[in-house]
Tab-separated table of C-alpha atoms in Angstrom:
chain	number	residue	atom	x	y	z
A	1	UNK	CA	19.765	4.539	-18.164
A	2	UNK	CA	21.193	1.416	-18.101
A	3	UNK	CA	25.314	0.846	-17.213
A	4	UNK	CA	24.635	3.693	-16.094
A	5	UNK	CA	27.140	4.140	-12.341
A	6	UNK	CA	23.052	4.509	-9.162
A	7	UNK	CA	24.286	6.476	-6.685
A	8	UNK	CA	21.387	6.526	-3.626
A	9	UNK	CA	22.997	9.200	-1.312
A	10	UNK	CA	23.858	12.571	-0.834
A	11	UNK	CA	27.406	14.777	-1.931
A	12	UNK	CA	28.854	14.674	1.964
A	13	UNK	CA	26.572	11.812	3.252
A	14	UNK	CA	28.710	10.719	6.291
A	15	UNK	CA	31.512	7.474	6.071
A	16	UNK	CA	29.053	4.889	8.662
A	17	UNK	CA	26.258	6.556	6.085
A	18	UNK	CA	27.861	5.229	3.487
A	19	UNK	CA	28.179	2.141	4.898
A	20	UNK	CA	24.619	1.279	6.403
A	21	UNK	CA	24.117	2.255	3.166
A	22	UNK	CA	25.700	-0.042	1.059
A	23	UNK	CA	24.400	-2.332	3.266
A	24	UNK	CA	20.861	-2.244	3.196
A	25	UNK	CA	20.968	-2.075	-0.614
A	26	UNK	CA	22.457	-5.986	-0.618
A	27	UNK	CA	19.567	-6.254	1.530
A	28	UNK	CA	16.935	-4.636	-0.664
A	29	UNK	CA	18.623	-6.296	-3.702
A	30	UNK	CA	17.754	-9.196	-2.730
A	31	UNK	CA	14.299	-8.615	-1.587
A	32	UNK	CA	13.752	-7.809	-4.887
A	33	UNK	CA	15.191	-10.698	-6.246
A	34	UNK	CA	13.081	-12.757	-3.464
A	35	UNK	CA	9.588	-11.353	-4.754
A	36	UNK	CA	11.114	-11.842	-8.515
A	37	UNK	CA	11.527	-15.873	-7.331
A	38	UNK	CA	7.083	-15.676	-5.412
A	39	UNK	CA	5.995	-14.501	-8.527
A	40	UNK	CA	7.378	-16.729	-10.379
A	41	UNK	CA	6.072	-19.761	-8.204
A	42	UNK	CA	2.667	-18.274	-8.341
A	43	UNK	CA	3.367	-18.903	-11.518
A	44	UNK	CA	3.633	-22.371	-10.808
A	45	UNK	CA	0.442	-22.991	-9.095
A	46	UNK	CA	-2.430	-25.905	-11.191
A	47	UNK	CA	-5.604	-24.611	-12.038
A	48	UNK	CA	-7.920	-24.950	-9.151
A	49	UNK	CA	-11.454	-25.742	-9.598
A	50	UNK	CA	-13.722	-25.036	-11.931
A	51	UNK	CA	-16.019	-22.262	-10.685
A	52	UNK	CA	-19.655	-22.581	-10.183
A	53	UNK	CA	-23.180	-20.242	-12.070
A	54	UNK	CA	-23.091	-17.671	-9.518
A	55	UNK	CA	-25.462	-14.794	-11.096
A	56	UNK	CA	-24.374	-10.433	-9.489
A	57	UNK	CA	-26.398	-7.606	-9.833
A	58	UNK	CA	-24.890	-5.086	-12.173
A	59	UNK	CA	-25.596	-1.786	-13.122
A	60	UNK	CA	-23.781	0.138	-16.171
A	61	UNK	CA	-20.684	1.841	-16.043
A	62	UNK	CA	-20.766	4.754	-15.844
A	63	UNK	CA	-21.924	5.753	-12.274
A	64	UNK	CA	-24.550	8.747	-13.134
A	65	UNK	CA	-26.817	6.033	-13.743
A	66	UNK	CA	-28.006	2.886	-12.203
A	67	UNK	CA	-30.679	1.274	-14.830
A	68	UNK	CA	-30.366	-0.733	-16.216
A	69	UNK	CA	-29.837	-3.615	-13.883
A	70	UNK	CA	-28.502	-6.503	-16.166
A	71	UNK	CA	-28.034	-10.764	-14.389
A	72	UNK	CA	-23.854	-10.977	-14.898
A	73	UNK	CA	-22.361	-15.008	-13.746
A	74	UNK	CA	-19.033	-14.811	-13.705
A	75	UNK	CA	-18.451	-17.248	-16.954
A	76	UNK	CA	-18.641	-14.094	-18.978
A	77	UNK	CA	-17.572	-11.662	-16.483
A	78	UNK	CA	-13.761	-15.138	-17.515
A	79	UNK	CA	-13.661	-14.071	-21.143
A	80	UNK	CA	-10.116	-15.695	-22.897
A	81	UNK	CA	-7.811	-13.618	-20.486
A	82	UNK	CA	-7.868	-13.922	-16.626
A	83	UNK	CA	-9.734	-11.736	-14.258
A	84	UNK	CA	-8.780	-10.295	-11.031
A	85	UNK	CA	-11.495	-10.182	-8.157
A	86	UNK	CA	-10.986	-7.648	-5.633
A	87	UNK	CA	-13.800	-9.041	-3.413
A	88	UNK	CA	-14.866	-5.608	-0.952
A	89	UNK	CA	-15.905	-5.850	2.087
A	90	UNK	CA	-19.079	-4.645	2.225
A	91	UNK	CA	-21.929	-6.113	4.119
A	92	UNK	CA	-25.407	-4.716	2.896
A	93	UNK	CA	-25.492	-3.496	6.123
A	94	UNK	CA	-23.203	-1.253	6.295
A	95	UNK	CA	-23.558	2.459	6.543
A	96	UNK	CA	-19.670	3.086	4.738
A	97	UNK	CA	-17.210	0.285	3.133
A	98	UNK	CA	-14.050	-1.260	4.870
A	99	UNK	CA	-11.917	1.894	4.911
A	100	UNK	CA	-8.332	-0.239	4.518
A	101	UNK	CA	-10.962	-1.584	1.483
A	102	UNK	CA	-11.953	1.831	0.350
A	103	UNK	CA	-7.559	2.780	0.465
A	104	UNK	CA	-6.592	-0.051	-1.224
A	105	UNK	CA	-9.851	0.621	-4.547
A	106	UNK	CA	-8.880	4.254	-4.364
A	107	UNK	CA	-4.999	2.887	-5.758
A	108	UNK	CA	-6.212	0.056	-7.243
A	109	UNK	CA	-8.962	2.773	-9.451
A	110	UNK	CA	-5.675	4.967	-10.065
A	111	UNK	CA	-3.968	2.445	-12.130
A	112	UNK	CA	-7.582	0.296	-13.790
A	113	UNK	CA	-6.387	1.674	-17.712
A	114	UNK	CA	-2.441	0.506	-16.911
A	115	UNK	CA	-3.937	-3.500	-15.711
A	116	UNK	CA	-6.880	-3.016	-17.948
A	117	UNK	CA	-4.286	-3.776	-21.040
A	118	UNK	CA	-3.390	-6.948	-19.971
A	119	UNK	CA	-5.786	-8.478	-17.545
A	120	UNK	CA	-9.601	-8.218	-16.301
A	121	UNK	CA	-10.713	-6.304	-13.069
A	122	UNK	CA	-14.066	-6.088	-11.805
A	123	UNK	CA	-14.715	-5.409	-7.594
A	124	UNK	CA	-17.834	-7.906	-6.230
A	125	UNK	CA	-19.448	-7.365	-2.714
A	126	UNK	CA	-21.434	-8.609	-0.990
A	127	UNK	CA	-23.618	-5.474	0.151
A	128	UNK	CA	-27.033	-5.007	-2.881
A	129	UNK	CA	-25.696	-2.677	-5.748
A	130	UNK	CA	-26.987	0.711	-5.709
A	131	UNK	CA	-25.534	0.899	-1.745
A	132	UNK	CA	-22.186	0.079	-4.068
A	133	UNK	CA	-22.241	2.003	-6.652
A	134	UNK	CA	-23.232	5.458	-4.308
A	135	UNK	CA	-20.588	4.662	-2.460
A	136	UNK	CA	-18.518	3.801	-5.637
A	137	UNK	CA	-19.450	7.850	-6.536
A	138	UNK	CA	-18.276	8.977	-2.756
A	139	UNK	CA	-15.289	8.081	-3.970
A	140	UNK	CA	-14.555	8.659	-7.901
A	141	UNK	CA	-14.681	5.227	-8.595
A	142	UNK	CA	-15.701	5.997	-12.270
A	143	UNK	CA	-14.339	3.601	-14.671
A	144	UNK	CA	-14.584	0.593	-12.243
A	145	UNK	CA	-16.756	-2.964	-13.319
A	146	UNK	CA	-19.062	-2.746	-10.306
A	147	UNK	CA	-20.855	-5.678	-8.671
A	148	UNK	CA	-23.032	-7.535	-5.970
A	149	UNK	CA	-23.025	-10.812	-4.905
A	150	UNK	CA	-26.122	-9.832	-2.389
A	151	UNK	CA	-27.492	-13.407	-2.044
A	152	UNK	CA	-25.109	-15.704	-3.470
A	153	UNK	CA	-22.743	-17.910	-1.664
A	154	UNK	CA	-19.389	-16.390	-3.216
A	155	UNK	CA	-18.157	-14.588	-0.647
A	156	UNK	CA	-18.187	-16.796	1.458
A	157	UNK	CA	-17.189	-20.146	-0.771
A	158	UNK	CA	-14.138	-17.661	-1.499
A	159	UNK	CA	-13.365	-17.255	2.168
A	160	UNK	CA	-14.273	-13.372	2.173
A	161	UNK	CA	-16.487	-14.279	4.464
A	162	UNK	CA	-17.439	-16.664	7.445
A	163	UNK	CA	-20.412	-18.505	8.671
A	164	UNK	CA	-20.819	-16.202	10.905
A	165	UNK	CA	-20.404	-12.933	9.114
A	166	UNK	CA	-16.433	-11.686	9.589
A	167	UNK	CA	-15.780	-10.394	6.467
A	168	UNK	CA	-12.238	-10.442	5.312
A	169	UNK	CA	-10.648	-8.437	2.099
A	170	UNK	CA	-9.345	-10.454	-1.014
A	171	UNK	CA	-7.962	-10.770	-4.137
A	172	UNK	CA	-9.118	-13.553	-6.293
A	173	UNK	CA	-8.568	-14.533	-10.134
A	174	UNK	CA	-9.920	-16.492	-12.854
A	175	UNK	CA	-9.345	-18.059	-15.342
A	176	UNK	CA	-10.570	-20.622	-19.145
A	177	UNK	CA	-8.428	-23.361	-18.800
A	178	UNK	CA	-10.298	-24.896	-21.637
A	179	UNK	CA	-14.028	-23.616	-21.906
A	180	UNK	CA	-14.025	-24.539	-18.657
A	181	UNK	CA	-13.961	-21.306	-15.839
A	182	UNK	CA	-11.415	-21.926	-13.122
A	183	UNK	CA	-10.565	-21.205	-9.760
A	184	UNK	CA	-5.637	-20.375	-9.554
A	185	UNK	CA	-5.417	-17.396	-7.035
A	186	UNK	CA	-6.959	-15.983	-3.501
A	187	UNK	CA	-5.125	-14.066	-0.684
A	188	UNK	CA	-6.399	-12.223	1.486
A	189	UNK	CA	-5.143	-8.363	1.531
A	190	UNK	CA	-4.211	-8.173	5.673
A	191	UNK	CA	-1.449	-11.232	4.387
A	192	UNK	CA	2.197	-9.587	3.667
A	193	UNK	CA	2.317	-11.142	1.235
A	194	UNK	CA	-0.353	-8.306	0.379
A	195	UNK	CA	1.495	-5.926	0.984
A	196	UNK	CA	2.574	-5.824	-2.133
A	197	UNK	CA	-0.358	-4.173	-4.044
A	198	UNK	CA	-0.504	-0.746	-2.399
A	199	UNK	CA	2.134	1.077	-2.866
A	200	UNK	CA	1.108	3.091	0.397
A	201	UNK	CA	3.075	0.847	2.906
A	202	UNK	CA	6.660	1.617	0.914
A	203	UNK	CA	6.377	5.086	0.415
A	204	UNK	CA	5.526	4.881	4.513
A	205	UNK	CA	8.578	1.763	4.944
A	206	UNK	CA	10.658	4.893	3.375
A	207	UNK	CA	10.222	6.897	6.566
A	208	UNK	CA	12.202	7.692	9.284
A	209	UNK	CA	9.496	6.582	11.749
A	210	UNK	CA	8.295	3.678	8.973
A	211	UNK	CA	4.339	2.268	9.355
A	212	UNK	CA	3.467	3.500	12.589
A	213	UNK	CA	0.505	2.986	13.810
A	214	UNK	CA	-0.833	4.608	11.282
A	215	UNK	CA	-4.497	2.649	9.867
A	216	UNK	CA	-6.347	3.866	6.824
A	217	UNK	CA	-9.768	5.890	7.464
A	218	UNK	CA	-13.208	7.280	5.407
A	219	UNK	CA	-11.502	10.367	6.573
A	220	UNK	CA	-9.740	12.418	8.059
A	221	UNK	CA	-9.887	15.053	10.117
A	222	UNK	CA	-6.291	16.225	8.942
A	223	UNK	CA	-2.773	15.512	8.568
A	224	UNK	CA	-1.248	13.403	11.992
A	225	UNK	CA	1.742	14.659	14.318
A	226	UNK	CA	4.949	13.828	12.709
A	227	UNK	CA	7.069	11.288	14.953
A	228	UNK	CA	10.337	11.825	15.783
A	229	UNK	CA	13.392	10.746	13.402
A	230	UNK	CA	16.766	8.887	13.478
A	231	UNK	CA	18.487	10.408	16.915
A	232	UNK	CA	20.648	13.373	16.612
A	233	UNK	CA	18.292	14.419	13.982
């Protein structure tokens, strides 16, 4: 399709709409270039600290069986490829995992078989392993590697938890530097930069009403009423 003209409006669009859409298209292209530039800048980061010998509990990849449970270290997880870790907000005292985290992982689970072509991906939560696996079965996260960091300092050390037990949804990247396992990158999913990790917000941004005040939940009673669109519609 390279070289073919791309039209961003239907036949019959008004001159007012075309002018406004052209201005928006310029801004959208500039945003895309900025996203690419930030990606290039991120790739220039040097490796951070060497990672300690964290030990996690892990069950079978098949969620239908919970045994055997094995001890898996972070060094075991980081092979010749980089490792992406999703820090799932799920305290051992909670009945459910974070609603936003669950929404993000629903999406990441959907593309996990594509992601597996270029990197390794795991989900680590502070809750004990049986609770994590039960929640994964409820969400349908079949095929994801799920690990428990319970009774370790992993979440605190990488900023996913503070000393008061407050938690944040985060993503971390680890890689081997020679024989050492090193930290490369961590960011909170609530930062603007990680809006790019889920398509949901961007689809909402296409709507006349935008994102509004909607927040993800682990269950929904039904669709919400649609706010009014642009003036005159």
